[in-house]
Coordinates of C-alpha atoms in Angstrom, one line a residue:
Chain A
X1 CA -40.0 36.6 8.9
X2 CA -39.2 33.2 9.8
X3 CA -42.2 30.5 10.7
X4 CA -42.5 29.9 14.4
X5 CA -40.3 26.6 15.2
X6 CA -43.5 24.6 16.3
X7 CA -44.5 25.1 12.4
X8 CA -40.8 24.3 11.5
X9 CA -41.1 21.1 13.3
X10 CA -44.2 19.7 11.9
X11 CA -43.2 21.3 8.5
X12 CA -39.8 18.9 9.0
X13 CA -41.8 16.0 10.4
X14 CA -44.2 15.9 7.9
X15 CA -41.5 16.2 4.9
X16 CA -39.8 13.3 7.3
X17 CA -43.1 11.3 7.1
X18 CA -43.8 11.6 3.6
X19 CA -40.5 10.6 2.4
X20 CA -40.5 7.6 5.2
X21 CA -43.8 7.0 3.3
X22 CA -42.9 7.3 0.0
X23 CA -39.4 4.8 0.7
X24 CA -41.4 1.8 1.8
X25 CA -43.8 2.2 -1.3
X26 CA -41.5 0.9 -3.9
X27 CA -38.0 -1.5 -4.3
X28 CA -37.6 -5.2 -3.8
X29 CA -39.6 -5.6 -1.0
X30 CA -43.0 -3.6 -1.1
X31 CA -46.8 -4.4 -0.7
X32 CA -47.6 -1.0 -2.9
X33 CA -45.5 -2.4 -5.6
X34 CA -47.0 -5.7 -6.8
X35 CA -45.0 -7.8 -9.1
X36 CA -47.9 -10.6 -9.4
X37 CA -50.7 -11.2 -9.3
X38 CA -51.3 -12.2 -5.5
X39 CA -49.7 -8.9 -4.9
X40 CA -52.1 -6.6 -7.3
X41 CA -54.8 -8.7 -6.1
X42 CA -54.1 -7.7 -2.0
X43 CA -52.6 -4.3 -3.0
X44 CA -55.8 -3.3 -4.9
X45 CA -58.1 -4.8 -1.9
X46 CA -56.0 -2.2 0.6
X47 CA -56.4 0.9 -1.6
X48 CA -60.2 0.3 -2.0
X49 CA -60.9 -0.4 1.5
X50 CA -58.4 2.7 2.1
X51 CA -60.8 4.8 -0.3
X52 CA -64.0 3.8 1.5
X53 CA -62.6 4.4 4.5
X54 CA -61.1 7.6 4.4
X55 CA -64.8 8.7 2.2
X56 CA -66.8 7.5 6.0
X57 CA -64.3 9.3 7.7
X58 CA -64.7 12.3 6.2
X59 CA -68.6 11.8 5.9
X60 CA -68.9 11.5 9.8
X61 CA -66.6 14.5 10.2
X62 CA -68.8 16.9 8.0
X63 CA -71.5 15.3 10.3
X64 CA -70.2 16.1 13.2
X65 CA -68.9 19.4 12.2
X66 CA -72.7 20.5 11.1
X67 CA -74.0 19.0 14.5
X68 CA -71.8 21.2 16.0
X69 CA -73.2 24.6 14.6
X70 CA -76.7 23.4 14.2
X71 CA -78.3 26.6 16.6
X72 CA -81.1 23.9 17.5
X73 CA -81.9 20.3 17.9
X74 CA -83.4 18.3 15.6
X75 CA -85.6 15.1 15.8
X76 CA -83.2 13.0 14.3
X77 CA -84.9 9.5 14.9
X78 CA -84.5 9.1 10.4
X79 CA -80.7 10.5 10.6
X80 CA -79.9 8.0 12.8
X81 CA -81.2 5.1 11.3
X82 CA -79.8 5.9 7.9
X83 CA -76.8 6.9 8.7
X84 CA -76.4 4.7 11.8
X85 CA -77.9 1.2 10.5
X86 CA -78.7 2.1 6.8
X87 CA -75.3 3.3 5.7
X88 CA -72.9 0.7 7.6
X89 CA -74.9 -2.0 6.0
X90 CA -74.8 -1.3 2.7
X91 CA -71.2 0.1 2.6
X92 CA -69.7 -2.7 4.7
X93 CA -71.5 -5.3 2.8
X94 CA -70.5 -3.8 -0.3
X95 CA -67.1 -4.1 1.1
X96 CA -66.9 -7.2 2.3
X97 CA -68.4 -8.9 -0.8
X98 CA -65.5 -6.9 -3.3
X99 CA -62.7 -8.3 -0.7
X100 CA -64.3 -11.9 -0.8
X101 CA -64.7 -11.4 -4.3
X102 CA -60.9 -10.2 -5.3
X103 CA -59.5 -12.5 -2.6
X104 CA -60.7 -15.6 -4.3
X105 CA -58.4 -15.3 -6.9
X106 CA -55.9 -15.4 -4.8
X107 CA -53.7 -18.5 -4.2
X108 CA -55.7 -20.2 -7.0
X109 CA -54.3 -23.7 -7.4
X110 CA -52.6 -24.4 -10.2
X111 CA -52.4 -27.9 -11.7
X112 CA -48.8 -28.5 -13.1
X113 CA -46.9 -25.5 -11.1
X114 CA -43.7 -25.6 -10.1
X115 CA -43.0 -26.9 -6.5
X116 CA -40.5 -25.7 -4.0
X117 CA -40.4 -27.0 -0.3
X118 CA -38.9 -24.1 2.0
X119 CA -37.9 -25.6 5.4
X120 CA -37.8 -22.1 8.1
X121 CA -34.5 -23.2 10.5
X122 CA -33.4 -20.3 13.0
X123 CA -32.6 -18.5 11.0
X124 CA -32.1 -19.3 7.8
X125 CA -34.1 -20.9 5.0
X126 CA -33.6 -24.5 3.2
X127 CA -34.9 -24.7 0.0
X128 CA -36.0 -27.9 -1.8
X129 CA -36.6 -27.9 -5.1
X130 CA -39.2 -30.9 -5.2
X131 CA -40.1 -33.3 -8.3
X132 CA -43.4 -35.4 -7.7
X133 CA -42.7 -35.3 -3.8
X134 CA -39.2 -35.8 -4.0
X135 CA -36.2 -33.2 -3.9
X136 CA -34.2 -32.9 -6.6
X137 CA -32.4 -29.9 -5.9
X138 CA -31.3 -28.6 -2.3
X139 CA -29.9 -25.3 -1.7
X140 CA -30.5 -22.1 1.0
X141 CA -32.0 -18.4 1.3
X142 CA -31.6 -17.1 -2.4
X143 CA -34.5 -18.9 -4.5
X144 CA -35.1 -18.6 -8.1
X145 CA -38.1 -18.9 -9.9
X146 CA -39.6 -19.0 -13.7
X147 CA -41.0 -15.3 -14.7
X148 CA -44.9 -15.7 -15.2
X149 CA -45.6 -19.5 -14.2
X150 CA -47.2 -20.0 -10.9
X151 CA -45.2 -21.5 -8.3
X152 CA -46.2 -23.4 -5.3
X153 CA -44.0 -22.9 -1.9
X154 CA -44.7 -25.5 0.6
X155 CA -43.8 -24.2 3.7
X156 CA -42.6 -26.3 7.0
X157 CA -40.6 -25.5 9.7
X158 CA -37.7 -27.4 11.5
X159 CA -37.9 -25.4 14.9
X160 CA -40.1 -22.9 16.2
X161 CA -42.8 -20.8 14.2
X162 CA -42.0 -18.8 10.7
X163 CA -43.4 -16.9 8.5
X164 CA -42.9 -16.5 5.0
X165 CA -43.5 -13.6 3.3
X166 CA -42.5 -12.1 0.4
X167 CA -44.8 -8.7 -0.3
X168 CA -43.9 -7.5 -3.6
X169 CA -45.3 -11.2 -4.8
X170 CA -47.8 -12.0 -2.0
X171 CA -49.5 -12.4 1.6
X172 CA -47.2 -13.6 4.3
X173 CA -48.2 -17.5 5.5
X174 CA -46.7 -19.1 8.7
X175 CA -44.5 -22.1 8.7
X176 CA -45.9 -24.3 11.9
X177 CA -44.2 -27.4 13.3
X178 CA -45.5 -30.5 12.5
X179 CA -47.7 -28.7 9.4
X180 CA -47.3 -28.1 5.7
X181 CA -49.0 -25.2 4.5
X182 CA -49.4 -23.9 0.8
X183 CA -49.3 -21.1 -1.0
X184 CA -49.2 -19.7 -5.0
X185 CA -47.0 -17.1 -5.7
X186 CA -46.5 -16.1 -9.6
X187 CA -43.7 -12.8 -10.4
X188 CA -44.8 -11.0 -13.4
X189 CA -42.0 -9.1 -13.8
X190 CA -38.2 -10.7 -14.0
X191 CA -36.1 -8.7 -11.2
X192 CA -34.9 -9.9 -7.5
X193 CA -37.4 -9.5 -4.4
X194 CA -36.8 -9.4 -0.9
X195 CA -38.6 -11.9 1.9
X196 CA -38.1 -12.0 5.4
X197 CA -39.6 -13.6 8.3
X198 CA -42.5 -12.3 9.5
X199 CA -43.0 -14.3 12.8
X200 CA -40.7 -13.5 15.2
X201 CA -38.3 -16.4 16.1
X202 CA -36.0 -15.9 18.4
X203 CA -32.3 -13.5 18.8
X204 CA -31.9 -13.3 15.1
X205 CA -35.5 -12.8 13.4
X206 CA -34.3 -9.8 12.1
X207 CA -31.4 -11.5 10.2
X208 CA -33.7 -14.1 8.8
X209 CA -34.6 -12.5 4.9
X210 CA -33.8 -14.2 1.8
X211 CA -34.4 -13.3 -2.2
X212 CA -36.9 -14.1 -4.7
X213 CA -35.0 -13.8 -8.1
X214 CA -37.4 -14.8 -11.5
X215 CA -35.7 -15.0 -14.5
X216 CA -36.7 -16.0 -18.2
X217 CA -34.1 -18.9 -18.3
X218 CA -34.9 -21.2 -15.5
X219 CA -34.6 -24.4 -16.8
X220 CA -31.0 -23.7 -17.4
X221 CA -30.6 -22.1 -14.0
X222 CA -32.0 -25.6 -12.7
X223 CA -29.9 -27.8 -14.6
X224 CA -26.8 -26.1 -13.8
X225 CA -27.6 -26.0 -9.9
X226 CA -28.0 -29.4 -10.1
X227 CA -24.2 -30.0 -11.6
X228 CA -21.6 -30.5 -8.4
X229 CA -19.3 -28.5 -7.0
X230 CA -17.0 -26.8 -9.3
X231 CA -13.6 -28.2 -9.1
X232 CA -11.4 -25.3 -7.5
X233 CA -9.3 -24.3 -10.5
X234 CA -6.4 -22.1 -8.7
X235 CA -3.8 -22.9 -6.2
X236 CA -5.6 -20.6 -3.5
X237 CA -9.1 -22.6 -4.5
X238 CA -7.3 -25.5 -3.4
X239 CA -6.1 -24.6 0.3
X240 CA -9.5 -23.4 0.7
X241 CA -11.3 -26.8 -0.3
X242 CA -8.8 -28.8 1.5
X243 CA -9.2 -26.6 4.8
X244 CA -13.4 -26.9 4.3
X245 CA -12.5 -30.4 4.9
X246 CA -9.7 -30.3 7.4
X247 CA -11.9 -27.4 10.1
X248 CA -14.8 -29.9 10.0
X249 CA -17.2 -27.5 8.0
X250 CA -18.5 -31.1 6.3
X251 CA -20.0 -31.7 9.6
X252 CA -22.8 -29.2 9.5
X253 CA -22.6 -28.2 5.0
X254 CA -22.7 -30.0 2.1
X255 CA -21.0 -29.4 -0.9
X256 CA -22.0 -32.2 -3.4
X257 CA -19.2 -34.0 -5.3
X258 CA -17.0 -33.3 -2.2
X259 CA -16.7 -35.0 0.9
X260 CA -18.9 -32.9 3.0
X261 CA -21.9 -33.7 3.3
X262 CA -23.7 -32.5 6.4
X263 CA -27.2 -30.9 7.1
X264 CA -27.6 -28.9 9.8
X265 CA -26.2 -25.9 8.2
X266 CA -26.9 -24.7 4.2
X267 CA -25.7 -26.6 1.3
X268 CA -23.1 -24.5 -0.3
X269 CA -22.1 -26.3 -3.6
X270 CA -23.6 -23.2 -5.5
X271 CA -22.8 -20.9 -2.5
X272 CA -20.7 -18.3 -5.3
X273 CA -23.9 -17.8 -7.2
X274 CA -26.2 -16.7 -4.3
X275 CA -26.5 -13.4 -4.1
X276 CA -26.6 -13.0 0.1
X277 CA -24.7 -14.4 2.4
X278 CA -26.5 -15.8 6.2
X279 CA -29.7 -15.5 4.8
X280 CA -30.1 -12.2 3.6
X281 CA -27.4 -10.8 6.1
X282 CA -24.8 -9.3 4.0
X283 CA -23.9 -9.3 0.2
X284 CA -21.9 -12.3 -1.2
X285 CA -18.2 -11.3 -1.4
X286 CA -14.7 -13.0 -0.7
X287 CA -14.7 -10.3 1.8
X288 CA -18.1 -10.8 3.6
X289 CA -17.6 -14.5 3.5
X290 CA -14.3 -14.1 5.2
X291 CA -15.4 -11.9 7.7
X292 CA -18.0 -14.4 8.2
X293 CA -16.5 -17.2 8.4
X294 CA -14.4 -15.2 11.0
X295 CA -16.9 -13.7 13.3
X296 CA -19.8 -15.3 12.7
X297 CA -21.2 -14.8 16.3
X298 CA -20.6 -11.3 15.8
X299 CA -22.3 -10.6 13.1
X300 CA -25.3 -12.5 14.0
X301 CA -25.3 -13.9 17.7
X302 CA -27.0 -17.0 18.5
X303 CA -26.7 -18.3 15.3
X304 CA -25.3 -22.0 14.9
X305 CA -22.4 -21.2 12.7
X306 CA -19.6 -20.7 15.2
X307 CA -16.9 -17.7 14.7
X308 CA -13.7 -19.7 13.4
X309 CA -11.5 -17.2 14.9
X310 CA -8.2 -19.0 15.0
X311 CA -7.5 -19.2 11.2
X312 CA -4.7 -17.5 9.7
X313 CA -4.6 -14.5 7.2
X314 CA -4.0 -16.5 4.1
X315 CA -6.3 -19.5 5.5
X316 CA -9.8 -17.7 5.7
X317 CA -8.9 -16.0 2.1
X318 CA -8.2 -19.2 1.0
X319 CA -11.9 -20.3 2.2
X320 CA -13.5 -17.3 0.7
X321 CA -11.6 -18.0 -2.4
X322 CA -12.9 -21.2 -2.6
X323 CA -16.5 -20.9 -1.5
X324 CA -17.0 -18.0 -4.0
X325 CA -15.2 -19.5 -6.8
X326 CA -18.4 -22.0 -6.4
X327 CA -21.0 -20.7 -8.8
Chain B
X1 CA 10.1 46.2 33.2
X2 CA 8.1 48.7 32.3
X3 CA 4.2 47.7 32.3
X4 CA 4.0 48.6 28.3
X5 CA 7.5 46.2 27.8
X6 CA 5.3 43.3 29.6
X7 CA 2.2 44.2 27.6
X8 CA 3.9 44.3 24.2
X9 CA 4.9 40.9 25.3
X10 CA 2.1 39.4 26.6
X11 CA 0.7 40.1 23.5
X12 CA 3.5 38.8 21.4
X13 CA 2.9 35.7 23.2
X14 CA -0.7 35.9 22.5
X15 CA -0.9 36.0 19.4
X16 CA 1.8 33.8 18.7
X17 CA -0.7 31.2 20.6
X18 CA -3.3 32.5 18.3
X19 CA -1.4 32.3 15.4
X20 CA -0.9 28.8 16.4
X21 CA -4.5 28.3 16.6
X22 CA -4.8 29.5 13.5
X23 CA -2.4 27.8 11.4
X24 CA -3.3 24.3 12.9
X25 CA -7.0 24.9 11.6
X26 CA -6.1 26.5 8.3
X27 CA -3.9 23.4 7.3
X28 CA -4.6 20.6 9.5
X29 CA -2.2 17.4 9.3
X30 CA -3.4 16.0 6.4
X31 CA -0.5 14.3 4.8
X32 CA -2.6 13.2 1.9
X33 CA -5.8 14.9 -0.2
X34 CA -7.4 12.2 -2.4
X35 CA -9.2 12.3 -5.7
X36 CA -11.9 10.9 -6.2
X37 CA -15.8 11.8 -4.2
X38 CA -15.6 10.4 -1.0
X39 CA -19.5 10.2 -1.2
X40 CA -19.9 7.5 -3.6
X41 CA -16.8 6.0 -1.7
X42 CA -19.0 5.7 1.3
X43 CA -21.9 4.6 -0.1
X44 CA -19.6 1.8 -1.8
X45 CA -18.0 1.0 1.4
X46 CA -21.9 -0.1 2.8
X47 CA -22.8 -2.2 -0.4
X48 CA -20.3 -4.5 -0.6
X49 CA -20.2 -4.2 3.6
X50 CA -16.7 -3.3 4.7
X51 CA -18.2 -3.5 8.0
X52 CA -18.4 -6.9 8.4
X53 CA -14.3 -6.5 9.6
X54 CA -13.9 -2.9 10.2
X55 CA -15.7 -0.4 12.4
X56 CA -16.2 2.5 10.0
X57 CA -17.4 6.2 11.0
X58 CA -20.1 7.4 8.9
X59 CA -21.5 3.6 7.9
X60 CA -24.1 2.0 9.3
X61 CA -23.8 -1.0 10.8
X62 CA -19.9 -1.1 10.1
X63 CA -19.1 -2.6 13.4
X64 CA -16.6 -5.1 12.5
X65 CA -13.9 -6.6 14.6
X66 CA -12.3 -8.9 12.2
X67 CA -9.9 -6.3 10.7
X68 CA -8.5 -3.0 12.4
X69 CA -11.0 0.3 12.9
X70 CA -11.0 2.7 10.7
X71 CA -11.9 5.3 12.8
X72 CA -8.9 8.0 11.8
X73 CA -7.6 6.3 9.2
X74 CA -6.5 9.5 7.7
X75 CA -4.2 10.0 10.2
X76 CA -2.7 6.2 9.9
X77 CA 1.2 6.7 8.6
X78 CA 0.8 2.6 7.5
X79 CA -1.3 0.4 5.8
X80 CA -1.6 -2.9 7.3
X81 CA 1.7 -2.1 9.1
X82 CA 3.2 -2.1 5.8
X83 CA 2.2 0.0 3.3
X84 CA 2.7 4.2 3.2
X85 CA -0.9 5.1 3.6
X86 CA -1.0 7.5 0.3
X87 CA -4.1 7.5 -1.6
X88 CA -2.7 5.9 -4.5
X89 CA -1.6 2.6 -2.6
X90 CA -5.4 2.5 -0.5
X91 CA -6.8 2.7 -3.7
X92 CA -4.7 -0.5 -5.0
X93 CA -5.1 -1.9 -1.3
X94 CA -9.0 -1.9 -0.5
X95 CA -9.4 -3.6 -4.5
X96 CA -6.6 -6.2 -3.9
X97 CA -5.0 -6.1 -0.8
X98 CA -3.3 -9.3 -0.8
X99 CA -1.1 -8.8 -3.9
X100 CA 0.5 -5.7 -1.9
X101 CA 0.8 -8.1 1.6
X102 CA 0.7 -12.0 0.9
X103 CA 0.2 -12.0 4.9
X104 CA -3.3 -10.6 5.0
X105 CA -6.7 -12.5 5.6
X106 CA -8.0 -9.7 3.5
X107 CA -9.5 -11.1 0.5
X108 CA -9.5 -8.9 -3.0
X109 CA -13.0 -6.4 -2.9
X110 CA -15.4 -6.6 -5.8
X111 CA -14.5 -2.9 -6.9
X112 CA -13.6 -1.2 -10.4
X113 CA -10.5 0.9 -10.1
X114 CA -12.7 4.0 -10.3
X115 CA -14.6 2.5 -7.4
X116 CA -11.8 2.1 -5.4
X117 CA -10.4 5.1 -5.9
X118 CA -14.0 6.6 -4.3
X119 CA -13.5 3.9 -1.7
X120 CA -10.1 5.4 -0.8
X121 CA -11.1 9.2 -0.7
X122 CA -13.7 8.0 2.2
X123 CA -11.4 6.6 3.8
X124 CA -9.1 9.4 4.1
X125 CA -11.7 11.7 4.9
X126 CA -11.7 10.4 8.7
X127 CA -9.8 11.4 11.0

């Protein structure tokens, strides 16, 4: 005999639930699955405090439950004191001293860490690789960082407020006009994890993620983002460069060792490397950056990258030859 | 005529309709069956985000109106306008379609032959 459907349902919903559950608890961009050790240090304060709360919940229900089918009153003037002023105290306290405790360590400051400026725009991230103050490398959205070494983020914002967070490395910090705030994050483990903004900022909030990538060889990842433009090498390459220049797309990007040189939009003289396109929008392909360059308001409204809809066929693959032949 | 002539015919005619019925869901107007798992096709289609030009049934967030819908594509007689929409020339189409049509603003796919083969079965499963 079949279960009745009520039973189905919350038999469905709850497998539903759980796997909802389970999905957020690991992958590039999870709070349950620390990859440093800001992460371990908040993940570890949530489970305990998820312990000792889910141990007083289930105290006060097996309270309740015996006050329920206890045949008579009872003076209770000692119950209630321990178990209504006694036992908060101590537990909370206990509590709040091992969160004060573990929380210290995070954002420890670091002495000789790497610095990187990130600069939230809606809605898209510029990233500033800075050198005693200075920047020495400027690029957008996909940043890369040494496995294992601390690395300071300073975080501003050109607009309205952000908030960057990355949770697989740390706790989310806002980005506030006219303020610089700080924060330590360190990756333990090489691999790519996912940020987003976690303040919302307008139409396109939801489009405004970006990548973490750490990798063992970052010096040489450094010095080669720091090279200019590649020189486009085929025939195709070379319509697209020449019609970067000629549709004005120098106004708002730079790519360095060419004539364009604006800033209002991300610097794409590495662009071919990154692995997202529009901050975190769509994967970085000749096709996506096409259909970009296309349809930008489309794809993400509002957004100040206009949709150059009156390029040929051959023209926009020309572009997205060129701006992915530039690793 | 007698009422068993017109009965014998109305049920000729019946189940000539039935018939009909049948044969169109039996063998419906595929003009193509493609190798290849249209499953992995699909899932494929979403990572390196086809969507961003075409609307495609079946992927999320495929909205795109830079290129043509796919919605039906297995029922398309031409690819591009150009191209005889068999399996074998999607396949070479989705991976590099501008060696096929010099014309097209749509740029060569980051797929494996293997992949685009996948890629093509998906395709050909909508109709």
């Amino acid at each position: 005999m079949s279960p009745p459907i009520s039973s189905r349902c919350a038999r469905a919903a709850a497998v539903v639930g759980a796997a909802a559950a389970l999905a957020a608890c690991d992958g590039p961009q999870a709070a349950l699955d620390p990859a440093g050790p800001d992460a371990e240090a908040i993940s570890t304060i949530a489970w305990v405090m998820f312990g000792g709360a889910a141990i007083v919940f289930i105290v006060v229900l097996v309270a309740v439950a015996w006050a329920l089918r206890a045949r008579r009153a009872r003076e209770g003037r000692g119950l209630i004191i321990a178990g209504g002023v006694v036992f908060p105290l101590v537990v909370l306290t206990a509590l709040l001293v091992f969160g004060l405790t573990v929380s210290s360590r995070i954002n420890a400051e670091p002495d000789d860490a790497l610095t990187i400026r990130v600069t939230g725009k809606q809605w898209w991230w510029q990233v500033d690789y800075l050198d005693a103050g200075e920047p020495v490398l400027t690029t957008a959205n996909d940043i890369v960082v040494p496995v294992g070494a601390p690395v300071r983020f300073v975080l501003t914002t050109d607009d309205v407020i952000h908030s960057f967070w990355v949770p697989s490395l740390g706790g989310k910090l806002d980005m506030i006009p006219g303020r610089i705030n700080e924060t330590v994050l360190q990756a333990d483990v090489a691999g790519a994890y996912r940020g987003q903004c976690a303040e919302f900022c307008g139409d396109q909030h939801a489009l405004m993620a970006f990548t973490v990538a750490a990798t063992d060889d970052f010096a040489a990842w450094l010095a080669a983002q720091q090279r200019p433009a590649a020189e486009p090498v085929t025939d195709l390459e070379a319509r697209g460069a020449a019609l970067f220049l000629e549709n004005g797309c120098g106004a708002c990007h730079t790519i360095r060792g060419t004539d364009a040189d604006g800033t209002i939009g991300p610097d794409l003289t590495h662009v071919g490397g990154r692995p997202t396109i529009a901050a975190g929008t769509l994967p970085n392909n000749q096709g996506t950056l096409a259909g970009w360059i296309a349809d930008a308001q489309a794809i993400k409204p509002g957004a100040r990258m206009p949709s150059f809809d009156r390029l040929a066929g051959p023209e926009l693959r020309a572009l997205a030859a060129y701006l992915a032949s530039l690793e | 005529m007698t009422v068993a002539r017109r009965l014998v015919s109305t049920g000729v005619a019946a189940s000539l309709l039935l018939a009909a019925g049948c044969d169109r869901d039996a063998a419906p107007q595929t003009r193509i069956v493609a190798d290849g798992d249209p499953g992995h096709g699909r899932q494929l289609i979403a990572e390196v985000a086809c969507g961003v030009c075409h609307i495609i049934p079946g992927v999320r967030g495929a909205a795109g109106t830079v290129g043509p819908s796919l919605a039906g594509f297995a029922e398309r007689n031409l690819i591009a306008g150009v191209l005889p929409n068999t399996p074998s020339e999607l396949a070479r189409w989705v991976r590099d379609a501008p060696s096929l049509v010099p014309e097209t603003a749509m740029p060569p796919m980051p797929l494996s032959e293997d992949e685009a083969v996948n890629v093509a079965a998906y395709l050909l499963t909508l109709r």
